[in-house]
Coordinates of C-alpha atoms and ligand atoms in Angstrom, one line a residue:
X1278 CA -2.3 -20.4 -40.1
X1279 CA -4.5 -22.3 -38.2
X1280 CA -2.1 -25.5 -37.7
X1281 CA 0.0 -22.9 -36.2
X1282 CA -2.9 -21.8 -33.7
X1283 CA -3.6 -24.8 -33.0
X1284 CA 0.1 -26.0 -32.5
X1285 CA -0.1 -22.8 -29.9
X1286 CA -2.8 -23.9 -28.3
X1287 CA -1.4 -27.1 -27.3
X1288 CA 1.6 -26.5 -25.5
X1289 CA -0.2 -23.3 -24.5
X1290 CA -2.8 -25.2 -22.9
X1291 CA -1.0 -27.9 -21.1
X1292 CA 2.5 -26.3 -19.8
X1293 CA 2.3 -22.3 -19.1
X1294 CA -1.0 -22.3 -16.2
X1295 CA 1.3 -25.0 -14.6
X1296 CA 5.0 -23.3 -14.7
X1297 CA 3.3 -20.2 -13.7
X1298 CA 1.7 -22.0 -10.5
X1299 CA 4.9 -23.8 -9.7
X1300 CA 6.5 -20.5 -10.4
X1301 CA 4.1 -18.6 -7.3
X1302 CA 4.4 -22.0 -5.0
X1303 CA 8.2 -21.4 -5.2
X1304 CA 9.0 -20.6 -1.4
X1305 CA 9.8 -17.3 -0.7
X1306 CA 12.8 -16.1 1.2
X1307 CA 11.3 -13.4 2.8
X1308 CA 10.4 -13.9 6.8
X1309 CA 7.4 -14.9 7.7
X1310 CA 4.9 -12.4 9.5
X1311 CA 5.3 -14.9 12.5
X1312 CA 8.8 -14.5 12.3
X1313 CA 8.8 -10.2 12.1
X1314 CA 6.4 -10.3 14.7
X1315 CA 8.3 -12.2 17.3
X1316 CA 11.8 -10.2 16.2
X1317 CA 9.7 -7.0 16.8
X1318 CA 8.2 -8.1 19.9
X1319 CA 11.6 -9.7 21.4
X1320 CA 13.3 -6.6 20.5
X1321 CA 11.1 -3.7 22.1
X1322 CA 10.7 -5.7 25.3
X1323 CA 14.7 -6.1 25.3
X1324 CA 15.4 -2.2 24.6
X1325 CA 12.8 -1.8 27.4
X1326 CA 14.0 -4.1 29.8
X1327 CA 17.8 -3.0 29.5
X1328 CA 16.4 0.7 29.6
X1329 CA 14.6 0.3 32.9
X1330 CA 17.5 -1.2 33.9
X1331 CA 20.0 1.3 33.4
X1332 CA 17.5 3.8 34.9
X1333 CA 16.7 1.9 37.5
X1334 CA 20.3 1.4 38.3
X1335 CA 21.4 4.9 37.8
X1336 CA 18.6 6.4 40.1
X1337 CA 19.1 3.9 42.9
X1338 CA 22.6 4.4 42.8
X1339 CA 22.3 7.6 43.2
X1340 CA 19.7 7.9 45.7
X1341 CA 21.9 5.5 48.0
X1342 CA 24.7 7.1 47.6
X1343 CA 23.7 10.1 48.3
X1344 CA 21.6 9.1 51.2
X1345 CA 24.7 7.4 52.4
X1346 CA 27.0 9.9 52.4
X1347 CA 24.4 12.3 54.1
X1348 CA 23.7 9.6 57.0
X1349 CA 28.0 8.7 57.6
X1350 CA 28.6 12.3 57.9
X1351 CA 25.4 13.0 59.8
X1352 CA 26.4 10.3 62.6
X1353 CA 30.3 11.3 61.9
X1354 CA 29.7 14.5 63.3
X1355 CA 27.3 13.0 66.1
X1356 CA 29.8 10.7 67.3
X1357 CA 32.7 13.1 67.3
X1358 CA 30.8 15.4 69.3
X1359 CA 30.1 12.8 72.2
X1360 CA 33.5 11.9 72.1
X1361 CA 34.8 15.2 72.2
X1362 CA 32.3 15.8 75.8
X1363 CA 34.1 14.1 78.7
X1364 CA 33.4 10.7 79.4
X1365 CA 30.8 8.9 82.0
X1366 CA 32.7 8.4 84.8
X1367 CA 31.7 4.6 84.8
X1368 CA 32.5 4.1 81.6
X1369 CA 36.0 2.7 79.7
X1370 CA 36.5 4.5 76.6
X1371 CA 36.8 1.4 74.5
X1372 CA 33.6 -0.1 75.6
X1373 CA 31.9 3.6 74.9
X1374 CA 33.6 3.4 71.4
X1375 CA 32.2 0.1 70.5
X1376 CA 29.0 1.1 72.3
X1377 CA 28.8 4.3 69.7
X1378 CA 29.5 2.3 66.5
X1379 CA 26.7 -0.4 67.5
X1380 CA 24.0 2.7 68.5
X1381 CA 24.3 4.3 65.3
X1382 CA 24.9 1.4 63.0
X1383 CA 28.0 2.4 61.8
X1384 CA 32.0 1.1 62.3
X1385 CA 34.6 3.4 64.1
X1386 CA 38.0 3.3 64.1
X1387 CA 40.7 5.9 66.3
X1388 CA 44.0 5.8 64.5
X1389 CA 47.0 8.0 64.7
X1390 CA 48.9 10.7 62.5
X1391 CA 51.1 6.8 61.7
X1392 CA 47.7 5.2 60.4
X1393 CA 48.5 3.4 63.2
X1394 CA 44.8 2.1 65.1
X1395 CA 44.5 2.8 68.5
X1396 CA 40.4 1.5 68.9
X1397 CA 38.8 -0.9 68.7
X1398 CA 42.0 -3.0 70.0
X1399 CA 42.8 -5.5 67.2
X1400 CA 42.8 -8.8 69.1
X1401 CA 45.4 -11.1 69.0
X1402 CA 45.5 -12.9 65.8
X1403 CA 42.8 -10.5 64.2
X1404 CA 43.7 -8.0 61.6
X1405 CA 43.1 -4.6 62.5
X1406 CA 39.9 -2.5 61.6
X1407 CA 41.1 -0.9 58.9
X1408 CA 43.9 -0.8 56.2
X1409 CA 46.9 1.6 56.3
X1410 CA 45.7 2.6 53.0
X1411 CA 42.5 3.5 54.6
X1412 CA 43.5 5.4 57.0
X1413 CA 46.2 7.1 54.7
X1414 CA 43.2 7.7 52.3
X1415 CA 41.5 9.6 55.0
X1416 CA 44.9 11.7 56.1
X1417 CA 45.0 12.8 52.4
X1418 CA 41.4 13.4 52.3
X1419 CA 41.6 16.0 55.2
X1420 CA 44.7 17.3 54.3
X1421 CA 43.3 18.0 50.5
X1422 CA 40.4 20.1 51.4
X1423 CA 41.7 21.2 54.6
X1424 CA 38.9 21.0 57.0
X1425 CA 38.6 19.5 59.8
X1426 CA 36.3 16.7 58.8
X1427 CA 35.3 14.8 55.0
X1428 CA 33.0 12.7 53.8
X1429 CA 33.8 10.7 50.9
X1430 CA 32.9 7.7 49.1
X1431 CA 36.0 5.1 49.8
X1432 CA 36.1 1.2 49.1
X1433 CA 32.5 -0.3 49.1
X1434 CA 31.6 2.1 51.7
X1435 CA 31.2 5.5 52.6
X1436 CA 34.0 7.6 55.3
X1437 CA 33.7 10.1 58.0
X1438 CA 37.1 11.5 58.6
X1439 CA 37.8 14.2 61.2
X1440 CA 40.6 14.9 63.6
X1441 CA 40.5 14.6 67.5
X1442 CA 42.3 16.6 69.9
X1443 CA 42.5 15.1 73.1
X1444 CA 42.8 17.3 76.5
X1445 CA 46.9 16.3 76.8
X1446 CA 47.0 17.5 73.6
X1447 CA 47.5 14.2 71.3
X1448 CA 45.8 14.2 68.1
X1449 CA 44.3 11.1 66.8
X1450 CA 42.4 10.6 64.0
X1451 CA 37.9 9.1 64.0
X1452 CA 37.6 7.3 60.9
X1453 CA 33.5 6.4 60.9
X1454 CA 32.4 3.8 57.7
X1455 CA 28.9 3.2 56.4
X1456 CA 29.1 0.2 54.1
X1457 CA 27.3 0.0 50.8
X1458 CA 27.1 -3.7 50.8
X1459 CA 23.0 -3.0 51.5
X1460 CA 23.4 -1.4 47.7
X1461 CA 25.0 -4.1 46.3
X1462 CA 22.6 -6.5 47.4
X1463 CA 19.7 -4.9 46.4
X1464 CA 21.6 -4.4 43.0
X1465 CA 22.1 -7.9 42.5
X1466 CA 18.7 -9.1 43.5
X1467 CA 17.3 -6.2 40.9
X1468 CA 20.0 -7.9 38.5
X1469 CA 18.3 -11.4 38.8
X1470 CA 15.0 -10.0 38.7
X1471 CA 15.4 -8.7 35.7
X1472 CA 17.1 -11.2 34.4
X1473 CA 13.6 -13.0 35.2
X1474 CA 11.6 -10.5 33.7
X1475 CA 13.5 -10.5 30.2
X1476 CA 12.8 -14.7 30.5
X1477 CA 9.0 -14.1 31.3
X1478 CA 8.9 -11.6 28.7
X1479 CA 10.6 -13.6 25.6
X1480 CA 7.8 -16.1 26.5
X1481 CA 5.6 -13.8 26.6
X1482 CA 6.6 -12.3 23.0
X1483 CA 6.3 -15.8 21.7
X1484 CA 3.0 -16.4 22.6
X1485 CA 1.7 -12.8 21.9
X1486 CA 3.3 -13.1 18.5
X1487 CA 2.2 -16.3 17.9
X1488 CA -1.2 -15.0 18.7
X1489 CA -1.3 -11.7 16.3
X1490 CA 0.0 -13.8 13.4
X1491 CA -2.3 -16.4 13.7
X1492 CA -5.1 -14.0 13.5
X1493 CA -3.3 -11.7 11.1
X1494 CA -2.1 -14.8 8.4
X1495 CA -5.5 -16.3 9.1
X1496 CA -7.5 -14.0 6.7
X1497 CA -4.3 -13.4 4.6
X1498 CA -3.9 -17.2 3.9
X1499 CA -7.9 -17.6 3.2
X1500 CA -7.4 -14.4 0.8
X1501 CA -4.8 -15.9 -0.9
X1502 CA -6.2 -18.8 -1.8
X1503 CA -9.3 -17.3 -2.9
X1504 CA -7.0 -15.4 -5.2
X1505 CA -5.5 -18.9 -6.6
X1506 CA -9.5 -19.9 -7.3
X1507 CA -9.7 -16.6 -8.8
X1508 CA -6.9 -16.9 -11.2
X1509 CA -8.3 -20.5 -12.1
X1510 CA -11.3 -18.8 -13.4
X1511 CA -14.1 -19.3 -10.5
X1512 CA -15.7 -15.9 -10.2
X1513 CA -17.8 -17.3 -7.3
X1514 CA -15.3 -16.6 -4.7
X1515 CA -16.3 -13.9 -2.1
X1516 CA -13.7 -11.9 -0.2
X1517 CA -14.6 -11.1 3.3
X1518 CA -12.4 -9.2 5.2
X1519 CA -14.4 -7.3 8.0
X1520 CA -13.5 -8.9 10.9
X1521 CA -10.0 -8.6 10.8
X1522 CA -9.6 -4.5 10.6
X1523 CA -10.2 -1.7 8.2
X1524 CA -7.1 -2.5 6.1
X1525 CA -8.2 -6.1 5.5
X1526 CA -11.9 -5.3 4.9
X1527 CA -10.6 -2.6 1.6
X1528 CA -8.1 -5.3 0.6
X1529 CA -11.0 -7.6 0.7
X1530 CA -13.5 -5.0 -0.9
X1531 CA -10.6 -4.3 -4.5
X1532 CA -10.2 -8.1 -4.8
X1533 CA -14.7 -8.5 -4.4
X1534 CA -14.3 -5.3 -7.0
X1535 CA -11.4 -7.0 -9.1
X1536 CA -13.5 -10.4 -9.3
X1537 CA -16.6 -8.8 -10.7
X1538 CA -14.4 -6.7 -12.9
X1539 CA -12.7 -9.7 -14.1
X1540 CA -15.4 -11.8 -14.4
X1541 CA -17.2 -8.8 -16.8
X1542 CA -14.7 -8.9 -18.4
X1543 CA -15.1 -12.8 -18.9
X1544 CA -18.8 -12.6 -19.9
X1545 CA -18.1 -10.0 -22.5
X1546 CA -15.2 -11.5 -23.9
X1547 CA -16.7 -15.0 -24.5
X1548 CA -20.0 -12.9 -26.1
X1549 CA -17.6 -11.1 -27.9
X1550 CA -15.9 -14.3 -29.4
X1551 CA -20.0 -15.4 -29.5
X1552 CA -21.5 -13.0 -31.7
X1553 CA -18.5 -12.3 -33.4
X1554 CA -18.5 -15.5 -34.6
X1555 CA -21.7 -15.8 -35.6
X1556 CA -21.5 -12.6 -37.7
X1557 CA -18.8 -14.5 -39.2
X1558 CA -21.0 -17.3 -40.1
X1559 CA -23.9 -15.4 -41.3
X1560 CA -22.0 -13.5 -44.5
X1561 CA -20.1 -16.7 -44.7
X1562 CA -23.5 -19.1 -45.0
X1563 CA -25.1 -16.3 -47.3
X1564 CA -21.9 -15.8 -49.8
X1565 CA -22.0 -19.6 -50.0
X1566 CA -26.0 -19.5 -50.5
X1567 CA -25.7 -17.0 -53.0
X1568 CA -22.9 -18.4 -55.4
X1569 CA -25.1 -22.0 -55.1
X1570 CA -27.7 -20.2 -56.0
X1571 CA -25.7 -18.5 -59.0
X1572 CA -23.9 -22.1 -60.2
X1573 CA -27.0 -23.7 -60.2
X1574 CA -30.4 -21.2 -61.0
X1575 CA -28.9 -17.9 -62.4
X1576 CA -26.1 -18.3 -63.7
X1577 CA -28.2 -18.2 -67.3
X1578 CA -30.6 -15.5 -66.1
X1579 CA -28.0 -12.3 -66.1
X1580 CA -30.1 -10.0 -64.0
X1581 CA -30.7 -12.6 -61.4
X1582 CA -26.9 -13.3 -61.5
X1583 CA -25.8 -9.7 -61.1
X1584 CA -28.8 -9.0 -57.9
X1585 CA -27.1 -12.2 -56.3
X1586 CA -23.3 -11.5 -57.0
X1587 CA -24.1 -7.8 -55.4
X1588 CA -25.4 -9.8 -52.0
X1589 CA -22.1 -11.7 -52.3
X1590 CA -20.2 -8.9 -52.2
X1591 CA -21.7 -7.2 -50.0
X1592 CA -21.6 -9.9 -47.5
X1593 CA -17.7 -9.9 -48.2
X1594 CA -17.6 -6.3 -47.2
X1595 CA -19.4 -6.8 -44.1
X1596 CA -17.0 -9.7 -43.2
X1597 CA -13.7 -7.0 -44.0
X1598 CA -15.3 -5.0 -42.0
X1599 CA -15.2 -6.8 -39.7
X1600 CA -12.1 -8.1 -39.8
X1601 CA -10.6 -4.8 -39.6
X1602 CA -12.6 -3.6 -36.6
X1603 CA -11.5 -6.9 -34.7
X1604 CA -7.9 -6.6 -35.3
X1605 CA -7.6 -2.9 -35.2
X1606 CA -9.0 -3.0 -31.1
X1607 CA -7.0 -5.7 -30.5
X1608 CA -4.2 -4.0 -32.1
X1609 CA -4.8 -1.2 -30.3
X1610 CA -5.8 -2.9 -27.0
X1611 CA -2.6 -5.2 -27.1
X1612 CA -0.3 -1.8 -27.0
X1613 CA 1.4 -3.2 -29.8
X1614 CA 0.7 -0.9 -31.9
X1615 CA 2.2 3.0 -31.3
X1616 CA -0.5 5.8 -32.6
X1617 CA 1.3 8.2 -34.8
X1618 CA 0.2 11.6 -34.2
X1619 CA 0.1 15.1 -36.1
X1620 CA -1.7 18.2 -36.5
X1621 CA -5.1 17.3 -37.3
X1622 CA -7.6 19.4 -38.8
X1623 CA -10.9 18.3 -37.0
X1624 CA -13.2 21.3 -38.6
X1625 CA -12.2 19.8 -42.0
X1626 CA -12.6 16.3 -40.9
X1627 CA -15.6 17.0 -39.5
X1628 CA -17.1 18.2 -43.3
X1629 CA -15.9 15.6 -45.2
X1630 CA -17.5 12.8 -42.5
X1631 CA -21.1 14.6 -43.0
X1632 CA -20.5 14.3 -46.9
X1633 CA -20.1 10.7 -46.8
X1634 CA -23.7 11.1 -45.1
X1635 CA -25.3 13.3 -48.0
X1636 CA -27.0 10.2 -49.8
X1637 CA -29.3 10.0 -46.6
X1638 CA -30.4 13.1 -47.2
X1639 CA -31.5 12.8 -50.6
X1640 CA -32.4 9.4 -50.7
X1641 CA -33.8 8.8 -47.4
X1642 CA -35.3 11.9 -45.5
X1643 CA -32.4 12.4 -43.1
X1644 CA -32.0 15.7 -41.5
X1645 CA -28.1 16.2 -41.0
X1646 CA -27.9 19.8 -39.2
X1647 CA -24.4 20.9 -38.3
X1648 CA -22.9 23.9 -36.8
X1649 CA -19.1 24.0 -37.7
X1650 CA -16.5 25.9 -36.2
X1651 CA -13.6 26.6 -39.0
X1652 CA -10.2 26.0 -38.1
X1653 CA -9.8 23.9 -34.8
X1654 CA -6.8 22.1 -34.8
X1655 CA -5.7 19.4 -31.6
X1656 CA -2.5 16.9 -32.5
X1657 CA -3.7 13.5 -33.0
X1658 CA -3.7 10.1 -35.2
X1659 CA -6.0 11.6 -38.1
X1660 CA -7.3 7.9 -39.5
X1661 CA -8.2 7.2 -36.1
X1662 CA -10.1 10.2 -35.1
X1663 CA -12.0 10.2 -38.0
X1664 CA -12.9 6.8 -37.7
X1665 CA -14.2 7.9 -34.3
X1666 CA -16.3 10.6 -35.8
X1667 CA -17.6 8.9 -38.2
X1668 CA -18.6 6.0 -35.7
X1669 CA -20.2 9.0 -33.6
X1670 CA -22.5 10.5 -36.6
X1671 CA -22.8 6.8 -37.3
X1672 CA -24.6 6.0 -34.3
X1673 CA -26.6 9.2 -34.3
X1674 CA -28.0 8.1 -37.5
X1675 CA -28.6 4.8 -36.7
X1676 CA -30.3 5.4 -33.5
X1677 CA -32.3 8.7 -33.6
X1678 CA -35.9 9.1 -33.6
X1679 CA -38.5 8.8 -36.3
X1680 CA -38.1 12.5 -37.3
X1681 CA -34.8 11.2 -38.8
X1682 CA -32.9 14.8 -37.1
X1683 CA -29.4 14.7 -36.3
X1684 CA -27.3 17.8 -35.2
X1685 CA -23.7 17.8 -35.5
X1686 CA -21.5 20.8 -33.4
X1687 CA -17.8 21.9 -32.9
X1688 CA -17.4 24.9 -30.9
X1689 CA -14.8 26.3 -28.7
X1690 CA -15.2 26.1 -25.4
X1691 CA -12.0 27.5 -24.2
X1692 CA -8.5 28.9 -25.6
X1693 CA -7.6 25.0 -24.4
X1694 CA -10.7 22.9 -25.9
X1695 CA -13.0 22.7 -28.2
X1696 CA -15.8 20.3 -28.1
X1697 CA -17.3 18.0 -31.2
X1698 CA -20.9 16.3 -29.9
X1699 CA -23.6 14.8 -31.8
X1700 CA -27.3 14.6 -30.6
X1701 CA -30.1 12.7 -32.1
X1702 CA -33.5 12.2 -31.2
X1703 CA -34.0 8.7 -30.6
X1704 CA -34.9 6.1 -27.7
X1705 CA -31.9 7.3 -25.9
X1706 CA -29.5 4.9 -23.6
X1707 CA -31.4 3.6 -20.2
X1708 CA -28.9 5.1 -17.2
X1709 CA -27.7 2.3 -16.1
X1710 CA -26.3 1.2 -19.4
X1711 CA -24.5 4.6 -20.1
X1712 CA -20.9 3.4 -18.1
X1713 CA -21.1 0.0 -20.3
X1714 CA -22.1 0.7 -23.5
X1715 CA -18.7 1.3 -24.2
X1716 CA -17.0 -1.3 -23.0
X1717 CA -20.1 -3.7 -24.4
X1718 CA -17.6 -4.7 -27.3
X1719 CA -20.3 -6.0 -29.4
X1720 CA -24.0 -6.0 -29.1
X1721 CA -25.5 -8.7 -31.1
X1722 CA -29.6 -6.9 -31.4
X1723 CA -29.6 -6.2 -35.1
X1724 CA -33.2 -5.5 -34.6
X1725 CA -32.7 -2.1 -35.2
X1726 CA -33.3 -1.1 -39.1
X1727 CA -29.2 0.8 -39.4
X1728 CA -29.1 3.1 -42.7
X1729 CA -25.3 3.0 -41.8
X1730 CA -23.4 -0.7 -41.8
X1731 CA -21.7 -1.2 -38.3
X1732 CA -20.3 -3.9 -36.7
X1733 CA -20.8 -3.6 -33.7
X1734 CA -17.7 -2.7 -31.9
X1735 CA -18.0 1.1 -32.9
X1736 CA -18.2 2.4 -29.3
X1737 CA -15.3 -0.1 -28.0
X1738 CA -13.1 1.7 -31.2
X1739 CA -14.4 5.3 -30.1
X1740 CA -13.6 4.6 -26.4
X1741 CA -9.9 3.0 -27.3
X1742 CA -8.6 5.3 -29.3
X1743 CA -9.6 8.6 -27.2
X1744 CA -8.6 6.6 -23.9
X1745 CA -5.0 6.1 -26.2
X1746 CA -4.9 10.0 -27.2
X1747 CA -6.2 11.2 -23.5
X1748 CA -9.2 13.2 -24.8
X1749 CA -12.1 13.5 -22.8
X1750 CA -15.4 12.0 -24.0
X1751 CA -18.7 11.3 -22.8
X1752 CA -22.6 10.7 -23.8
X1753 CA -25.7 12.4 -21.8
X1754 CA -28.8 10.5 -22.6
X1755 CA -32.5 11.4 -21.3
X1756 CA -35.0 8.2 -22.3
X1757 CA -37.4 8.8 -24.6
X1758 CA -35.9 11.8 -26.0
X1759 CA -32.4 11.1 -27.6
X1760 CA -28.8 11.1 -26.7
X1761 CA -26.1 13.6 -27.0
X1762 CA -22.0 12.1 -27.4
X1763 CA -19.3 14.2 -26.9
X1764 CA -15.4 14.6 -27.6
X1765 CA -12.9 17.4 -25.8
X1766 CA -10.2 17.7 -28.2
X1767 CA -7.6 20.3 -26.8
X1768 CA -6.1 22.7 -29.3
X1769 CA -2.7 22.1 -31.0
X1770 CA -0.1 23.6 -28.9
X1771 CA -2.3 22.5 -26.2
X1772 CA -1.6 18.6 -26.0
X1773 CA -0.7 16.4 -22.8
Ligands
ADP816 P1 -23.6 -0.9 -32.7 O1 -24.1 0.5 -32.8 O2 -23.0 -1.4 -34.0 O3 -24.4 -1.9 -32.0 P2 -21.7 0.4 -31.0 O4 -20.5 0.0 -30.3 O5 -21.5 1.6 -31.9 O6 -22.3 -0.8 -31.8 O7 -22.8 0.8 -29.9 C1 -23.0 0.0 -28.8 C2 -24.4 0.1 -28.3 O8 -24.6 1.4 -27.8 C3 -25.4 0.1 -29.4 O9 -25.8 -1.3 -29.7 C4 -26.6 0.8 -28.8 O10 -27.3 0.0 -27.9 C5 -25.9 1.9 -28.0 N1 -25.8 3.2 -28.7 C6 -24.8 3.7 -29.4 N2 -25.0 4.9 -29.9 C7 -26.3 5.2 -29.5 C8 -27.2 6.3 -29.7 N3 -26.8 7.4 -30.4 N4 -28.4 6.2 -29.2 C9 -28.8 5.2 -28.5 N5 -28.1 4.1 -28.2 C10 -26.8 4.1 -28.8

């Protein structure tokens, strides 16, 4: 058995702490916060770019527009009213044409019912001033809506179209063009300037991101490796996490919580294994004592022999015990073991504990007074509560005042629960001791004189085995004038 501990032990102690750390260095494969950060960054400044873009573009364009068609059919109507009035005398009706087009900003063409133009005079060698198609696109414009003049938005530009009657009665046809190339400029330069932006703004992520990460990882990265000295054992490490948001400061407060948790937990486990094995030692030391004593001294004297073989066995019942209290919690606490349950009769149970107590009474002056409710029944392991119980009346006894009182009770208190406490009239349990008197495991002052044998972990039993049912429990203690424990068992048929 303990070659095999040892065996354990060694391969224990020198491979797993190191596969496990190798196993958390592995690198992950999830992003980095870096990495999220500038994806989330890059991406809402992209689907805000390329939505003020599209709204910018939409408005504008239709803003122009519509500003364009209302100025070419604004001046369209201006100009075909000046040329319908007769003209200056002085003036050739070319030159007032061309002077027309350059007052309002705008191109005019005069072509006939062919598409044929008539003004502005294509030059020799020059093409003429519009397209047939555009001046078929205008004849079909006017005779669609029949009117006598259209606006309409034609190929990069926007048309007045109306018909002229002249005095001889010719009809010609005033084609007047506004050209969106303005639009198209300012389209393009908004193109490139956005363009721009989206540059500035990927730079701008990067840096920003760069920024919140580093100050983000920076308290994350000093956290985690306070966790790795954590793990190693050091319970010095202090969490701080204030500076960094509310988030970080609780993350920072659970691990400051977890640490003194854990290292509670340390301290009683290593006085745990301390006292426990020194209460090993001390049956151990007297047993071998004793049977010396017996080879050598009394083994000839017969009452002398039988006083020390009764210390030998008692010493041997201590250390069972013992034994059976160490490996039943760390049964119990390792989950290995499954509690059977069943209907349990607690009133009964309740009875028979206070008989095992009767000698007190009779040979010692202790005053056991009990108030017993027949018949409550809860669903439960039935070794196990008694042993929590009798742990209960145990301590009463052990601890109560010099009057030597102890009352016992089981009521009802509902159709749901009844309630088992115990009250004695001793030093009672200082306040801040009440929360760990439970988890104390073992407490090593035998100072106490105890009329009842315990070893120590009694509370740490009581505590595990209700936690493992779900029963609610509890002690009220006033100094100085004794302390009452207490056990809500919830009726058969009532069970979580
Ligand atoms: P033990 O009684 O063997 O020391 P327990 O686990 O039963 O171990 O109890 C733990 C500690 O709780 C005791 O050492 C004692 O200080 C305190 N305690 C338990 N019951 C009482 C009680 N009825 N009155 C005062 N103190 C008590």
């Amino acid at each position: 058995m303990s070659k095999n501990q040892g065996e354990w032990k060694n391969t224990g102690a020198q491979s797993a702490p190191e596969n496990k750390k190798k196993r958390y260095r592995r690198k992950r494969k999830s992003a980095s916060i870096y990495f999220l950060l500038w994806t989330v960054f890059s991406a809402f400044a992209f689907l805000m770019l390329l939505l003020f873009g599209i709204t910018q573009y939409v408005v504008t364009a239709q803003v122009f527009k519509g500003e364009a068609a209302r100025d070419v059919g604004d001046k369209g109507q201006r100009i075909q009213k000046e040329l319908s009035a007769p003209l200056p005398s002085t003036e050739n009706f070319s030159i007032y044409v061309e002077r027309l087009a350059h007052r309002y900003d705008v191109s005019v063409v005069l072509f006939n019912a062919e598409g044929d133009v008539l003004l502005p005079k294509p030059q020799e060698g020059d093409s003429a001033a519009i397209t047939k198609k555009q001046a078929n696109k205008l004849l079909q414009e006017l005779s669609k809506r029949e009117e006598d003049s259209v606006v309409y938005e034609g190929d990069g530009e926007y048309v007045y179209g109306a018909e002229l009657k002249g005095i001889d009665g010719s009809v010609s046809y005033l084609y007047v063009a506004k050209s969106l190339g303005l639009f198209e400029a300012a389209n393009e330069s908004m193109g490139i300037r956005l363009l721009l932006a989206s540059l500035f703004t990927f730079v701008l992520a990067f840096a920003v991101a760069s920024a919140v990460s580093g100050w983000l990882t920076r308290p994350i990265a000093e956290i985690t490796q306070k966790s790795r000295r954590l793990a190693e054992g050091d319970f010095d490490v202090d969490f701080h996490g204030n500076d960094y948001g509310e988030e970080l400061a609780s993350l920072a407060d659970a691990l400051n919580f977890a640490r003194d948790e854990l290292s509670k937990t340390d301290a009683m486990q290593k006085e745990l294994i301390a006292n426990v094995s020194h209460d090993f030692k001390t049956p151990l030391t007297m047993i071998k004592a004793y049977a010396s004593m017996i080879k050598e001294i009394s083994g000839a004297n017969p009452e002398k022999r039988e006083k020390h073989a009764q210390v030998i066995i008692d010493e041997a019942d201590r250390l069972t015990a013992l034994v059976t209290d160490v490996l039943d919690l760390s049964k119990m606490r390792s989950g290995l073991e499954t509690i059977r349950k069943e209907s349990v009769d607690i009133s009964t149970a309740v009875e028979e504990i206070l008989s095992r107590f009767e000698y007190l009474e009779s040979e010692h002056g202790y005053i056991l007074e009990s108030h017993i409710e027949r018949e409550l029944y809860t669903v439960g392991n039935s070794v196990k509560l008694e042993q929590v119980l009798y742990n209960l009346i145990g301590n009463a006894v052990n601890y109560t005042g010099a009057d030597k009182k102890v009352f016992v009770n089981l009521c009802k208190i509902d159709d749901t629960l009844f309630r088992f406490s115990v009250t004695d009239t001793g030093e009672g349990i200082a306040e801040d001791e009440l929360s760990t008197i439970w988890d104390r495991y073992y407490r090593s002052s035998q100072a106490h004189k105890r009329p009842v044998k315990g070893t120590g972990l009694g509370l740490s039993i009581v505590k595990t085995v209700l936690q493992k049912h779900g029963f609610a429990f509890g002690v009220e203690s006033r100094q100085g004038e004794g302390s009452t424990f207490y056990v809500d068992f919830p009726m058969e048929g009532e069970n979580a």
